[in-house]
PDB file of C-alpha atoms (C1' of nucleotides) in Angstrom:
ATOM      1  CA  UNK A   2       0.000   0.000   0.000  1.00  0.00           C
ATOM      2  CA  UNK A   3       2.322   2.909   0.946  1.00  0.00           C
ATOM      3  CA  UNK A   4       4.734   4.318  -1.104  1.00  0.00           C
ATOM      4  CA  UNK A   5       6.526   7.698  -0.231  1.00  0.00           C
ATOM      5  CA  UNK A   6       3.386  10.096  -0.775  1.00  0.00           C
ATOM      6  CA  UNK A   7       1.150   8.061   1.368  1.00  0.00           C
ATOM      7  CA  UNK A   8       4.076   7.592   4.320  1.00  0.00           C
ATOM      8  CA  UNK A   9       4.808  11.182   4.031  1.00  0.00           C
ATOM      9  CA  UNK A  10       1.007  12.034   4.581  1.00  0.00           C
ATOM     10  CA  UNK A  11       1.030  10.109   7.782  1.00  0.00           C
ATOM     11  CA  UNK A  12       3.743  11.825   8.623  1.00  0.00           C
ATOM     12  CA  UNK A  13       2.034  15.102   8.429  1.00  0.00           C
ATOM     13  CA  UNK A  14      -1.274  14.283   9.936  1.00  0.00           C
ATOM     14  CA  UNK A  15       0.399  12.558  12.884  1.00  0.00           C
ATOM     15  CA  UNK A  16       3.291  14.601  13.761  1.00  0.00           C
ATOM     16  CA  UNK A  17       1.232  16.943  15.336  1.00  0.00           C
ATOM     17  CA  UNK A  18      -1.021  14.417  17.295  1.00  0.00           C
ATOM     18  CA  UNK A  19       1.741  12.816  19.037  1.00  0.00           C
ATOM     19  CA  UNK A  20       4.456  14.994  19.239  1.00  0.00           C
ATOM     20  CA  UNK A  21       5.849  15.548  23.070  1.00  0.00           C
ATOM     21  CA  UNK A  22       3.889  13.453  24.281  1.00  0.00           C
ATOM     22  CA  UNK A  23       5.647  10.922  26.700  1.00  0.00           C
ATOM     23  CA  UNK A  24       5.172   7.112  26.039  1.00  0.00           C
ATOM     24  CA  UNK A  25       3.237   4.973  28.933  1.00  0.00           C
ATOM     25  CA  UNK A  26       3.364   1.943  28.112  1.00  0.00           C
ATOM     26  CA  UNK A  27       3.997  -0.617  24.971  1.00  0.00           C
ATOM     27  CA  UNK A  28       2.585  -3.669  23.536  1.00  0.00           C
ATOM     28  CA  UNK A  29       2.923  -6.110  20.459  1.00  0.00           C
ATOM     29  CA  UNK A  30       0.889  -9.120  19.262  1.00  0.00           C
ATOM     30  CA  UNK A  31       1.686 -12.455  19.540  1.00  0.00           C
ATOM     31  CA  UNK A  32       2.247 -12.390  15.542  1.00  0.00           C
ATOM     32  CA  UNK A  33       5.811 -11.469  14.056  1.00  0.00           C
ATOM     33  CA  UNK A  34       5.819  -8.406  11.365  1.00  0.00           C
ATOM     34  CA  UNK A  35       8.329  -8.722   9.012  1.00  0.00           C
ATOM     35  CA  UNK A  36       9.106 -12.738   9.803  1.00  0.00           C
ATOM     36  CA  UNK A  37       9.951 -11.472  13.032  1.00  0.00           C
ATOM     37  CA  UNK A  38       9.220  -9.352  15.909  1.00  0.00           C
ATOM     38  CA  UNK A  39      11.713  -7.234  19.020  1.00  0.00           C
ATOM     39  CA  UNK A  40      10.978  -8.580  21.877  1.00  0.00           C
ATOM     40  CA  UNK A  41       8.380  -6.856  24.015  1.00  0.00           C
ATOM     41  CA  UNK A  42      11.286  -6.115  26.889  1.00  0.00           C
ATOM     42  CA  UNK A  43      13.599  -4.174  23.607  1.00  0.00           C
ATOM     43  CA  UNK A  44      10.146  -2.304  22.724  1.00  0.00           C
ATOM     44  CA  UNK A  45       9.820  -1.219  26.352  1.00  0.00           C
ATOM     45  CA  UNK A  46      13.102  -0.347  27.133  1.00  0.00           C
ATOM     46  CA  UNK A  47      13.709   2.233  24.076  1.00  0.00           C
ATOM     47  CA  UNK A  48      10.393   3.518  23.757  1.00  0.00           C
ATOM     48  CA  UNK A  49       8.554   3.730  27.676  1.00  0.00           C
ATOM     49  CA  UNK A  50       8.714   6.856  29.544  1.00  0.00           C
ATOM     50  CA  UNK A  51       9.938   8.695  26.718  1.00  0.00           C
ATOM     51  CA  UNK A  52       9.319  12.088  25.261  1.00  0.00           C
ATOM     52  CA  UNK A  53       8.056  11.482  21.453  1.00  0.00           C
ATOM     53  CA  UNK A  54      10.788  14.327  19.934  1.00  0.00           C
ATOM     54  CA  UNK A  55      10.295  14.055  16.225  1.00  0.00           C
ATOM     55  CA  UNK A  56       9.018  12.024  13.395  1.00  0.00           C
ATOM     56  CA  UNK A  57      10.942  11.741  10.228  1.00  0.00           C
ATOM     57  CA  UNK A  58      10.462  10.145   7.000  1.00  0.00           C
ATOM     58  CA  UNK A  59      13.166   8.685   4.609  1.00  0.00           C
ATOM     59  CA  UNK A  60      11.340   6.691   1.854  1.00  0.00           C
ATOM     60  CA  UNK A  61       8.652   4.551   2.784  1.00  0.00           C
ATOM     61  CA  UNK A  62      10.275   4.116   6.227  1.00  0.00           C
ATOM     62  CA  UNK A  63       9.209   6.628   9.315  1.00  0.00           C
ATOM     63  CA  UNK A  64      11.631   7.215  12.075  1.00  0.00           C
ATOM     64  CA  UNK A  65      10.104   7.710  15.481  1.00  0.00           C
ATOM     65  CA  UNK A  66      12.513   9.313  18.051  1.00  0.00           C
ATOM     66  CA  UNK A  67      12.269  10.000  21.496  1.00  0.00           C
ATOM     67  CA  UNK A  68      15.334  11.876  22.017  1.00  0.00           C
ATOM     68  CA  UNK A  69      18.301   9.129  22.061  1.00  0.00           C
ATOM     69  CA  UNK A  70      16.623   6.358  20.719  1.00  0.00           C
ATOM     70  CA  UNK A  71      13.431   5.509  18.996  1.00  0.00           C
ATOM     71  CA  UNK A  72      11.833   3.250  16.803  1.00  0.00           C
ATOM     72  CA  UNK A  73      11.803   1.861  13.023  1.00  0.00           C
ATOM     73  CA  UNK A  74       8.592   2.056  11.427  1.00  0.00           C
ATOM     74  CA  UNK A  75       7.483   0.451   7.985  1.00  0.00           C
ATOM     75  CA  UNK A  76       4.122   0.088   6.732  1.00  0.00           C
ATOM     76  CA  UNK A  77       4.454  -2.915   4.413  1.00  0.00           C
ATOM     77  CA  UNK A  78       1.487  -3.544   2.135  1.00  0.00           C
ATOM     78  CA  UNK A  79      -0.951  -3.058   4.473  1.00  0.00           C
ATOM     79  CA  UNK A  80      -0.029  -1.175   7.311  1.00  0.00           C
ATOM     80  CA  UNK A  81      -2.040   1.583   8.755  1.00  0.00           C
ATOM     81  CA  UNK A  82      -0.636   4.062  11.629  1.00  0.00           C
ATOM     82  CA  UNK A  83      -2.707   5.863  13.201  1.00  0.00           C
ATOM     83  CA  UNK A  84      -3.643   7.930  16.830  1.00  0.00           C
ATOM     84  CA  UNK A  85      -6.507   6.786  18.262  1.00  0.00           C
ATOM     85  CA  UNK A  86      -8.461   6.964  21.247  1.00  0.00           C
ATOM     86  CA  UNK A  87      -7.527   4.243  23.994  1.00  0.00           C
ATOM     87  CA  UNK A  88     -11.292   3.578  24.733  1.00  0.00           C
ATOM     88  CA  UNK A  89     -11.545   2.517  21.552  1.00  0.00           C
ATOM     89  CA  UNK A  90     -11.465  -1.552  20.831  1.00  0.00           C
ATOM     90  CA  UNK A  91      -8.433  -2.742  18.889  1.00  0.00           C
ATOM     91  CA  UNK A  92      -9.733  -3.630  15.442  1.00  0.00           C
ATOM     92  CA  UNK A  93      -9.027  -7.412  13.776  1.00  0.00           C
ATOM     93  CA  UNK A  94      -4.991  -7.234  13.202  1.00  0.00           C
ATOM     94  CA  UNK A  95      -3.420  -4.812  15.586  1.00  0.00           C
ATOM     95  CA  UNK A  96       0.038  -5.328  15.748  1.00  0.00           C
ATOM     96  CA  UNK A  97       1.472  -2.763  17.915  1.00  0.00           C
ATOM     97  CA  UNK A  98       0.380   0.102  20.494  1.00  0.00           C
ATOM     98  CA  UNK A  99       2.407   2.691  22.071  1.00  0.00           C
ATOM     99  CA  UNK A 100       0.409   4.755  24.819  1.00  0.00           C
ATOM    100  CA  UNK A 101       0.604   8.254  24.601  1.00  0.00           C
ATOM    101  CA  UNK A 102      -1.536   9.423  27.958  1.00  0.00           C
ATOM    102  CA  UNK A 103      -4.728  11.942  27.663  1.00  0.00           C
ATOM    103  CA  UNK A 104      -6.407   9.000  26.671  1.00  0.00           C
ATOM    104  CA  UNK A 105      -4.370   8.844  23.318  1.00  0.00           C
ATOM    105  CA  UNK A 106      -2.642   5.759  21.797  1.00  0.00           C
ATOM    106  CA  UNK A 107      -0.550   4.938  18.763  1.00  0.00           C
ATOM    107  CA  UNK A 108      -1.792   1.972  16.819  1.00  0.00           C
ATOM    108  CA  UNK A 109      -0.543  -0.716  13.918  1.00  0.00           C
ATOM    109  CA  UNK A 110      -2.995  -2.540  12.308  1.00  0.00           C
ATOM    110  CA  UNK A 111      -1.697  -4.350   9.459  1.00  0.00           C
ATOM    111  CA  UNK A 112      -3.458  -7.490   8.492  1.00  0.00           C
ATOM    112  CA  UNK A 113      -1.277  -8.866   5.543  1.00  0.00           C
ATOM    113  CA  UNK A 114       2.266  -8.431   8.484  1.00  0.00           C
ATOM    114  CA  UNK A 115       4.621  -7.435   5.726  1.00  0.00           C
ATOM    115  CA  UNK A 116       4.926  -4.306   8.372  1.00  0.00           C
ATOM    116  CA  UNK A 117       7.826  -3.159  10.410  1.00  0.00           C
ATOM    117  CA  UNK A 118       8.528  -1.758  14.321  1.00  0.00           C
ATOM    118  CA  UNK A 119      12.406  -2.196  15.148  1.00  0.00           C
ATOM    119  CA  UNK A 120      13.534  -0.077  18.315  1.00  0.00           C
ATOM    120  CA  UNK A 121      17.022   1.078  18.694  1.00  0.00           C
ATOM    121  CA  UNK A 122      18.928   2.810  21.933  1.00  0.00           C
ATOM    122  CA  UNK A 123      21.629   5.355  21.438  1.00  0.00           C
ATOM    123  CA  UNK A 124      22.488   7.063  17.768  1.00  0.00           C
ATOM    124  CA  UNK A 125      22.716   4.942  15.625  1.00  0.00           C
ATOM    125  CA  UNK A 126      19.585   4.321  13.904  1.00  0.00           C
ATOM    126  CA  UNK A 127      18.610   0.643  12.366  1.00  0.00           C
ATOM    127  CA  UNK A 128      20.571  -0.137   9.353  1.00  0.00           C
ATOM    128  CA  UNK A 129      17.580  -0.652   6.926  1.00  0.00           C
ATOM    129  CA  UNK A 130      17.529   3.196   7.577  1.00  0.00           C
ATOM    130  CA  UNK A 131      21.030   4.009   6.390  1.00  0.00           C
ATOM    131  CA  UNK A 132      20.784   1.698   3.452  1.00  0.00           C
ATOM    132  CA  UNK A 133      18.124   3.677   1.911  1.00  0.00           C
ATOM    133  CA  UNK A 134      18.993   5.512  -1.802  1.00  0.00           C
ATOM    134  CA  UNK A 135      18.325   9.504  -1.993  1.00  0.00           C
ATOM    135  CA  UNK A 136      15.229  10.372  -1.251  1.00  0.00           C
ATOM    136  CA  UNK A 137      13.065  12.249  -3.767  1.00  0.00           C
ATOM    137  CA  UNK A 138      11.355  14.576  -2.465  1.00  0.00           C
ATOM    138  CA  UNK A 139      14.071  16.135  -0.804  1.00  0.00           C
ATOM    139  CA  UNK A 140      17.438  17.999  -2.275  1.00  0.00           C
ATOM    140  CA  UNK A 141      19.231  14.809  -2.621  1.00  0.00           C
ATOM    141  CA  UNK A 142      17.922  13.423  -5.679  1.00  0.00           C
ATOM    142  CA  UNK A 143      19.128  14.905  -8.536  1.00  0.00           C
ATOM    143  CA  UNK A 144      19.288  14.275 -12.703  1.00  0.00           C
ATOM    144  CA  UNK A 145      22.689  13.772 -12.142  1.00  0.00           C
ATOM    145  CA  UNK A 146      22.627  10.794  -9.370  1.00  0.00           C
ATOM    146  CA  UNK A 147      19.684   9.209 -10.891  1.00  0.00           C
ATOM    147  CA  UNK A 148      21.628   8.944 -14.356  1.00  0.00           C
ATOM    148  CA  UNK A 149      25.057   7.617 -12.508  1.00  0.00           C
ATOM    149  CA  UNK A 150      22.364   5.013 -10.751  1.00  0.00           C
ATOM    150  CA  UNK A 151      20.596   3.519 -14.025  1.00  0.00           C
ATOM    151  CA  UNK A 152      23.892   3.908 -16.047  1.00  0.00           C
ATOM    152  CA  UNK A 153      25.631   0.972 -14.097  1.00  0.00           C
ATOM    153  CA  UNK A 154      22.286  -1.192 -14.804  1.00  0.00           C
ATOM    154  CA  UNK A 155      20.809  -3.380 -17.231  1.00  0.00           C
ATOM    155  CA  UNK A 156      18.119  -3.927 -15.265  1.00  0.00           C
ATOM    156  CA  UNK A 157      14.353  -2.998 -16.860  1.00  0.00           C
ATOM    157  CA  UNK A 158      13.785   0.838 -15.939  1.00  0.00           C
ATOM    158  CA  UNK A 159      10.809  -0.468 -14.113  1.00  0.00           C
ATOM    159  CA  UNK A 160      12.611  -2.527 -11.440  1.00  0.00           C
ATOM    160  CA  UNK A 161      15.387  -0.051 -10.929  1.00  0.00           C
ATOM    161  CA  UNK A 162      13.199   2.260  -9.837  1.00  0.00           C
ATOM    162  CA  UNK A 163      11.807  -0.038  -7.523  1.00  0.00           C
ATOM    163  CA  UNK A 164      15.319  -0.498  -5.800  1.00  0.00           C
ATOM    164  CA  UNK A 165      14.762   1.541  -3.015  1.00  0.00           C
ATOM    165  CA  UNK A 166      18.752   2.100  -2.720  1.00  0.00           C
ATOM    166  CA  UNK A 167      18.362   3.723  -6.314  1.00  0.00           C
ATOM    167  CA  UNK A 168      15.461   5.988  -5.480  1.00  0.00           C
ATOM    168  CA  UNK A 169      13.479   5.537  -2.015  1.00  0.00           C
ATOM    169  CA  UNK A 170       9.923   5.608  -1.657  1.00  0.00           C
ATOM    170  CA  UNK A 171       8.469   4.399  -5.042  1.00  0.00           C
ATOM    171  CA  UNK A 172       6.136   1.736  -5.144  1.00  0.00           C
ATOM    172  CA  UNK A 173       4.353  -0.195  -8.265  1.00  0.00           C
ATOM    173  CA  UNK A 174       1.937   2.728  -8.501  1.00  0.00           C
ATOM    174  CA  UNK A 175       4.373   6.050  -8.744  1.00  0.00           C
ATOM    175  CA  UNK A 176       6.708   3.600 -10.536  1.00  0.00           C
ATOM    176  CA  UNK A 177       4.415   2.975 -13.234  1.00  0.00           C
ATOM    177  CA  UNK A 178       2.643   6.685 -13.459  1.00  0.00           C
ATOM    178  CA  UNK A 179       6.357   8.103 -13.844  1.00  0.00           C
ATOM    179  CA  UNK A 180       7.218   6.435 -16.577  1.00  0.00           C
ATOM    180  CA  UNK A 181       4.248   7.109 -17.928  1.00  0.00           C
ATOM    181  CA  UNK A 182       4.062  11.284 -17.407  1.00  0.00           C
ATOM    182  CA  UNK A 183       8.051  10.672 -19.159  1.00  0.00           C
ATOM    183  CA  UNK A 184       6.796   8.441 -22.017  1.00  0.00           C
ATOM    184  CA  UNK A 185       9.529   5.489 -21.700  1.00  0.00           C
ATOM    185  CA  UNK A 186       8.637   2.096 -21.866  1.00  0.00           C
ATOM    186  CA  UNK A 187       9.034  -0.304 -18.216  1.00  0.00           C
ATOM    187  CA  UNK A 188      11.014  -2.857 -19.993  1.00  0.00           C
ATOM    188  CA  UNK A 189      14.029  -0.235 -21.168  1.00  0.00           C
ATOM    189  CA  UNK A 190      17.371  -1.354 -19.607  1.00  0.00           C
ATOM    190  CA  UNK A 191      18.362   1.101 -17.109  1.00  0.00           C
ATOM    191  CA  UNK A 192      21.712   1.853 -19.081  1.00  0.00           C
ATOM    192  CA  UNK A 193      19.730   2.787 -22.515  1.00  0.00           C
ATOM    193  CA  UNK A 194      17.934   6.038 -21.366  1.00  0.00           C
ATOM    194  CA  UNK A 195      19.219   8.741 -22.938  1.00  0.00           C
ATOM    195  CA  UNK A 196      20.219  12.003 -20.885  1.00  0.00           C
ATOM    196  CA  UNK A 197      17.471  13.679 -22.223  1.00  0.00           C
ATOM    197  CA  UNK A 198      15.422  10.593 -20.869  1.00  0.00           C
ATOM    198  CA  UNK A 199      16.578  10.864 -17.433  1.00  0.00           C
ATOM    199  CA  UNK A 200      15.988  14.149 -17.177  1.00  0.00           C
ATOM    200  CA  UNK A 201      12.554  13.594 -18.213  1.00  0.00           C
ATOM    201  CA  UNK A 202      11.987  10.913 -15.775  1.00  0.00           C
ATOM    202  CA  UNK A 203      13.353  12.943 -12.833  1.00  0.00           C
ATOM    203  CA  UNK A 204      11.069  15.619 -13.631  1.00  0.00           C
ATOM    204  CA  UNK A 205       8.459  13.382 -13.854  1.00  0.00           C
ATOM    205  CA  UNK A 206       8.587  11.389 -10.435  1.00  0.00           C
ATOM    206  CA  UNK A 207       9.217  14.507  -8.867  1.00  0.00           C
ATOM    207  CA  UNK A 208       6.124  16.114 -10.379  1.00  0.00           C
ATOM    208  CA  UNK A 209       3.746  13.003  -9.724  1.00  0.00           C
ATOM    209  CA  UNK A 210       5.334  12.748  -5.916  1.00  0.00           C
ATOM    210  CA  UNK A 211       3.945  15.972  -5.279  1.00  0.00           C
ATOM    211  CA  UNK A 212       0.792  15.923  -6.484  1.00  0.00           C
ATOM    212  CA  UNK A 213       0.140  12.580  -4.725  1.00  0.00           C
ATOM    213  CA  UNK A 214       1.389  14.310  -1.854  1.00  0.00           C
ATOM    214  CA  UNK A 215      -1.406  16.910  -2.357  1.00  0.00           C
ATOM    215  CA  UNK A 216      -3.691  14.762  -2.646  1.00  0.00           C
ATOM    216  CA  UNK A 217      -2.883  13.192   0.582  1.00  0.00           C
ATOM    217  CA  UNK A 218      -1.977   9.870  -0.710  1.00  0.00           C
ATOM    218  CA  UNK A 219      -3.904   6.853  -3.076  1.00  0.00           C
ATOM    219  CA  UNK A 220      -6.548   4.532  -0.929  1.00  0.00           C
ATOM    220  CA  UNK A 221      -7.005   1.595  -3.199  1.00  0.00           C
ATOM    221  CA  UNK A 222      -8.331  -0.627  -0.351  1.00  0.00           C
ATOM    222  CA  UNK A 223      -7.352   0.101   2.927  1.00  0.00           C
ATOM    223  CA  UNK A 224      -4.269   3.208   2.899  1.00  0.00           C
ATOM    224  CA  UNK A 225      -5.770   6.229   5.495  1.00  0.00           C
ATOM    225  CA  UNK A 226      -3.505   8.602   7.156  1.00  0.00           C
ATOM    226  CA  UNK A 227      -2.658   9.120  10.810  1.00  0.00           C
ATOM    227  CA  UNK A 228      -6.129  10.674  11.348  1.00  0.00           C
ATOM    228  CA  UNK A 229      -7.598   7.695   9.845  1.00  0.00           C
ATOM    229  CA  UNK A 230      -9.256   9.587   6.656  1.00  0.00           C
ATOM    230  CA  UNK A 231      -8.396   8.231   2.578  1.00  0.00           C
ATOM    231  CA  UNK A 232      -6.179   9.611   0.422  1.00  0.00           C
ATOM    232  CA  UNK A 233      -8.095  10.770  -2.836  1.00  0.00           C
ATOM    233  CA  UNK A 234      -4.341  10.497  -5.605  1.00  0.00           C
ATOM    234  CA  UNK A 235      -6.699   7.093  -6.888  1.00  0.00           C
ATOM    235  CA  UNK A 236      -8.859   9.538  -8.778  1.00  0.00           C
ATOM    236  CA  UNK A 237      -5.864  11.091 -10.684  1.00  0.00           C
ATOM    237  CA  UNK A 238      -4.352   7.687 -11.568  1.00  0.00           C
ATOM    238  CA  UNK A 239      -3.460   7.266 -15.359  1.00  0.00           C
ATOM    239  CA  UNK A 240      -2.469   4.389 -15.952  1.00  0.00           C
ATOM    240  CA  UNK A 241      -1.766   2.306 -12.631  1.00  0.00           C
ATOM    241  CA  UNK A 242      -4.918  -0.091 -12.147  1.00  0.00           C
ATOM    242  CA  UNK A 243      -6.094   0.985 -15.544  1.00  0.00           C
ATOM    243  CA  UNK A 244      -4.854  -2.813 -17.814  1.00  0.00           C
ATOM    244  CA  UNK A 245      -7.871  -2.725 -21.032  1.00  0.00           C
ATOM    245  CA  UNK A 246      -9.238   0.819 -20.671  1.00  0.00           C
ATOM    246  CA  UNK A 247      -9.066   4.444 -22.694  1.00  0.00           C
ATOM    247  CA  UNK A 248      -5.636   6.683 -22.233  1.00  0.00           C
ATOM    248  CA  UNK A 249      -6.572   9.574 -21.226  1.00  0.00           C
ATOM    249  CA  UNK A 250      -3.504  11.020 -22.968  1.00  0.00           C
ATOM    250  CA  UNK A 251      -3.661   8.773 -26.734  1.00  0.00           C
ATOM    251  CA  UNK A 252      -7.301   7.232 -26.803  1.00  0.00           C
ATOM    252  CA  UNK A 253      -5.092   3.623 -27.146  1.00  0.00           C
ATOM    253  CA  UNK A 254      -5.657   1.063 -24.720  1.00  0.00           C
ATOM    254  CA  UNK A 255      -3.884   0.903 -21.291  1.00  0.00           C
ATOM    255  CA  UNK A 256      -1.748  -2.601 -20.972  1.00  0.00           C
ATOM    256  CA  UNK A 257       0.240  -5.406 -18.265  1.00  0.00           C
ATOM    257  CA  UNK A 258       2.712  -7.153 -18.645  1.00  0.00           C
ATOM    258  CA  UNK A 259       3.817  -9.349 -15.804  1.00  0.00           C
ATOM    259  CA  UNK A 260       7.562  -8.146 -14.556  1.00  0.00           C
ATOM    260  CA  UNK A 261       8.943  -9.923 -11.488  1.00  0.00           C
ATOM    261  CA  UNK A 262       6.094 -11.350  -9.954  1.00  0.00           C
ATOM    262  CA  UNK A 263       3.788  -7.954 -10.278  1.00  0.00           C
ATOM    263  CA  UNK A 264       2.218  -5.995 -12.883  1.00  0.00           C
ATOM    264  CA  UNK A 265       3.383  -3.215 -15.065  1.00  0.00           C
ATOM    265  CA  UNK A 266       0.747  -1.165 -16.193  1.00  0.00           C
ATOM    266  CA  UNK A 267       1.865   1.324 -19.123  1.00  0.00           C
ATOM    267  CA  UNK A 268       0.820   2.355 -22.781  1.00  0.00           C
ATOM    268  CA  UNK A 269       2.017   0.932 -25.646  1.00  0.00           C
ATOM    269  CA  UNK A 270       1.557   4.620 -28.043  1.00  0.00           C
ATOM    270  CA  UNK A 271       2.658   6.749 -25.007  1.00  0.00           C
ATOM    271  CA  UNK A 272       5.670   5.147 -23.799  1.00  0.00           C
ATOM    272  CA  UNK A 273       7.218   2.853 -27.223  1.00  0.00           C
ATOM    273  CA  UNK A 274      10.017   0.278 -26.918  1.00  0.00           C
ATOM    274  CA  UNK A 275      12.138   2.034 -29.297  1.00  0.00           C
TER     275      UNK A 275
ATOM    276  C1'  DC B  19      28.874  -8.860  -8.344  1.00  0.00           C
ATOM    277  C1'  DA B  20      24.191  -8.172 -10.394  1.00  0.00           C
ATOM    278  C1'  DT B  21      19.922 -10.124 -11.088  1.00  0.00           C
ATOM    279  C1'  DC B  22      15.931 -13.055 -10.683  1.00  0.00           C
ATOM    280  C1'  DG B  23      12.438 -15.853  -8.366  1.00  0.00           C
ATOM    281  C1'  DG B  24      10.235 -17.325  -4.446  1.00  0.00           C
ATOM    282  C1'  DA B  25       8.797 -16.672   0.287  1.00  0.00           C
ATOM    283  C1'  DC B  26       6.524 -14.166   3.709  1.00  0.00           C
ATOM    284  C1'  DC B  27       0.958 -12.999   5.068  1.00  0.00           C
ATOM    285  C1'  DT B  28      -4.335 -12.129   4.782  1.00  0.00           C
ATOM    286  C1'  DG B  29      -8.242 -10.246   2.375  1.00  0.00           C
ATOM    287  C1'  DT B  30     -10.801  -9.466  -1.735  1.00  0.00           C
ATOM    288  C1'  DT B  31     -12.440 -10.570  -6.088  1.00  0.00           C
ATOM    289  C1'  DA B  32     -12.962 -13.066 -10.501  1.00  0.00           C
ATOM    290  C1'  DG B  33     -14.211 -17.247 -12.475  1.00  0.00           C
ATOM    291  C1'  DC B  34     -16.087 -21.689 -12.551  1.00  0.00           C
TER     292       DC B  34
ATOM    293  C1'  DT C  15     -24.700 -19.825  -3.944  1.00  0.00           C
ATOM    294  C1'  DG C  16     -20.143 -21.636  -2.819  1.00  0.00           C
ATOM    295  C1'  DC C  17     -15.692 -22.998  -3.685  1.00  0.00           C
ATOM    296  C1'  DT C  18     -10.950 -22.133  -5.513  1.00  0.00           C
ATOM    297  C1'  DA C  19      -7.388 -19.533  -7.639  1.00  0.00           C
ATOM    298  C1'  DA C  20      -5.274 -15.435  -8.644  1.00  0.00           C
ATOM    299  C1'  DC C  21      -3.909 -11.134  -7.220  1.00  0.00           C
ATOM    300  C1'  DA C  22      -2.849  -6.927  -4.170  1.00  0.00           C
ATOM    301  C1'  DG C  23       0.547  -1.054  -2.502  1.00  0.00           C
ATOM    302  C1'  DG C  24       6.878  -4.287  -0.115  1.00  0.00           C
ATOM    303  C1'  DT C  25      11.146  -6.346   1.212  1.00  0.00           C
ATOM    304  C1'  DC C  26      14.455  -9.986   2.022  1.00  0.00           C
ATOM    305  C1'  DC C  27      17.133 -14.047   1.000  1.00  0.00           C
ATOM    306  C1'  DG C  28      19.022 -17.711  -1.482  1.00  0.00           C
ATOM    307  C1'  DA C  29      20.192 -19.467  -5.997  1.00  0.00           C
ATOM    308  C1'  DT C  30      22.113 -18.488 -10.421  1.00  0.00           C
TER     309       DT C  30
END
DNA sequence: CATCGGACCTGTTAGC
DNA sequence: TGCTAACAGGTCCGAT
């Protein structure tokens, strides 16, 4: 479910809910995330009694810190974060709960457990944080460092952009509506793009970021932001979800094809082989 | 080394 | 109507 714009909209709505406030208490399911879970005595010791100091994003992965320390957060496939009242009953697939006193606690539901919460102690945040690629919406990703990325690959386009050490925070849906908005084809080995190409393609993830980001994220099934409301990018969508109908842009018909184990959605007359 | 395929999960939907 | 199979926004790991 969440790529970068729907991660950074949580970010938004929940920063302000949550920050300063102190952490009471902790708890996880019984079910791993991720193939595995901290134990509940790691959770506990970096996160209780702490002040909540900042949230940051890098990617699809949030940072929660409280002061020294902190905690890891992914969202998976079908991870929702949100701040919700205490009173209220956990719904079906709550994975984690921090609370956050006034009667306020942070919650993980995430049925399909692809998520992630990984405390650390001390400076040095988790490693799956420093392994992260530049991050787009920020000053860091450039023409230039996307070109010197796909130029050392002969990878499809498609999948480099899903390597989250090349760019972070794209998913199959801004994957596909970038190289759509830059009219080059998913299956183009990384190292055949032409400057001009790059260029093109930079503009365009950076163009389709933000007005995702506007919109406050795509809700397919189940994405809502820390507030628990939908994201409305679905109805701007041009080609993700869209295999047998109209372009908007050509009149031709929207296509698949199957590329590692997921779909590529794309048109033929907009974005040609070549 | 780079790259690909399968595994990890549950819920929803399409097709028989 | 009811069952089964395919598919869904992500990441990691082992094999090639």
């Amino acid at each position: 479910m969440p790529e970068l714009p729907e991660v950074e909209t949580v970010l938004r709505t929940l920063e302000p809910l949550i920050l300063h406030r102190t952490i009471t208490d902790v708890w996880r399911s019984r079910f791993p995330l991720h193939g595995q879970s901290p134990a509940p005595v790691r959770l506990r010791r970096a996160l209780v009694g702490r002040e909540i100091t900042r949230l940051e994003r890098r990617g699809k992965y949030l940072l929660l810190r409280v002061g020294t320390g902190g905690a890891l957060i992914h969202l998976g496939m079908s991870g929702q974060l949100t701040a919700a009242c205490s009173s209220d009953p956990h719904r079906p697939h709550t994975h984690f709960t921090a609370g956050l006193g006034a009667g306020m606690e942070l919650r993980l539901v995430d049925p399909r457990r692809f998520g992630l919460v990984e405390p650390f102690e001390g400076s040095r945040e988790p490693e799956a944080w420093h392994a992260l690629g530049p991050d787009p919406i920020t000053g860091e990703f450039t023409p230039t460092v996307l070109a010197a990325a796909l130029a050392r690959t002969r990878r499809a386009v498609k999948l480099a952009l899903l390597d989250q050490k090349v760019v972070a925070g794209l998913g199959n849906i801004y994957v596909a509506e970038s190289l759509f908005d830059a009219g080059i084809h998913p299956l183009r080995p990384g190292s055949s793009l032409t400057s001009a190409e790059v260029v093109r393609l930079h503009g365009a993830i950076d163009r389709i970021l933000r007005q995702a980001i506007q919109h406050r994220g795509t809700s397919l099934s189940d994405y809502v932001d820390g507030r628990g409301v939908p994201g409305t990018h679905q109805l701007h969508l041009l080609v993700y979800g869209r295999s047998g109908e109209v372009c908007r842009c050509c009149q031709g018909i929207i296509r698949m094809l199957p590329m590692g184990g997921r779909s590529s959605c794309y048109c033929p007359n907009c974005q040609p082989v070549r």
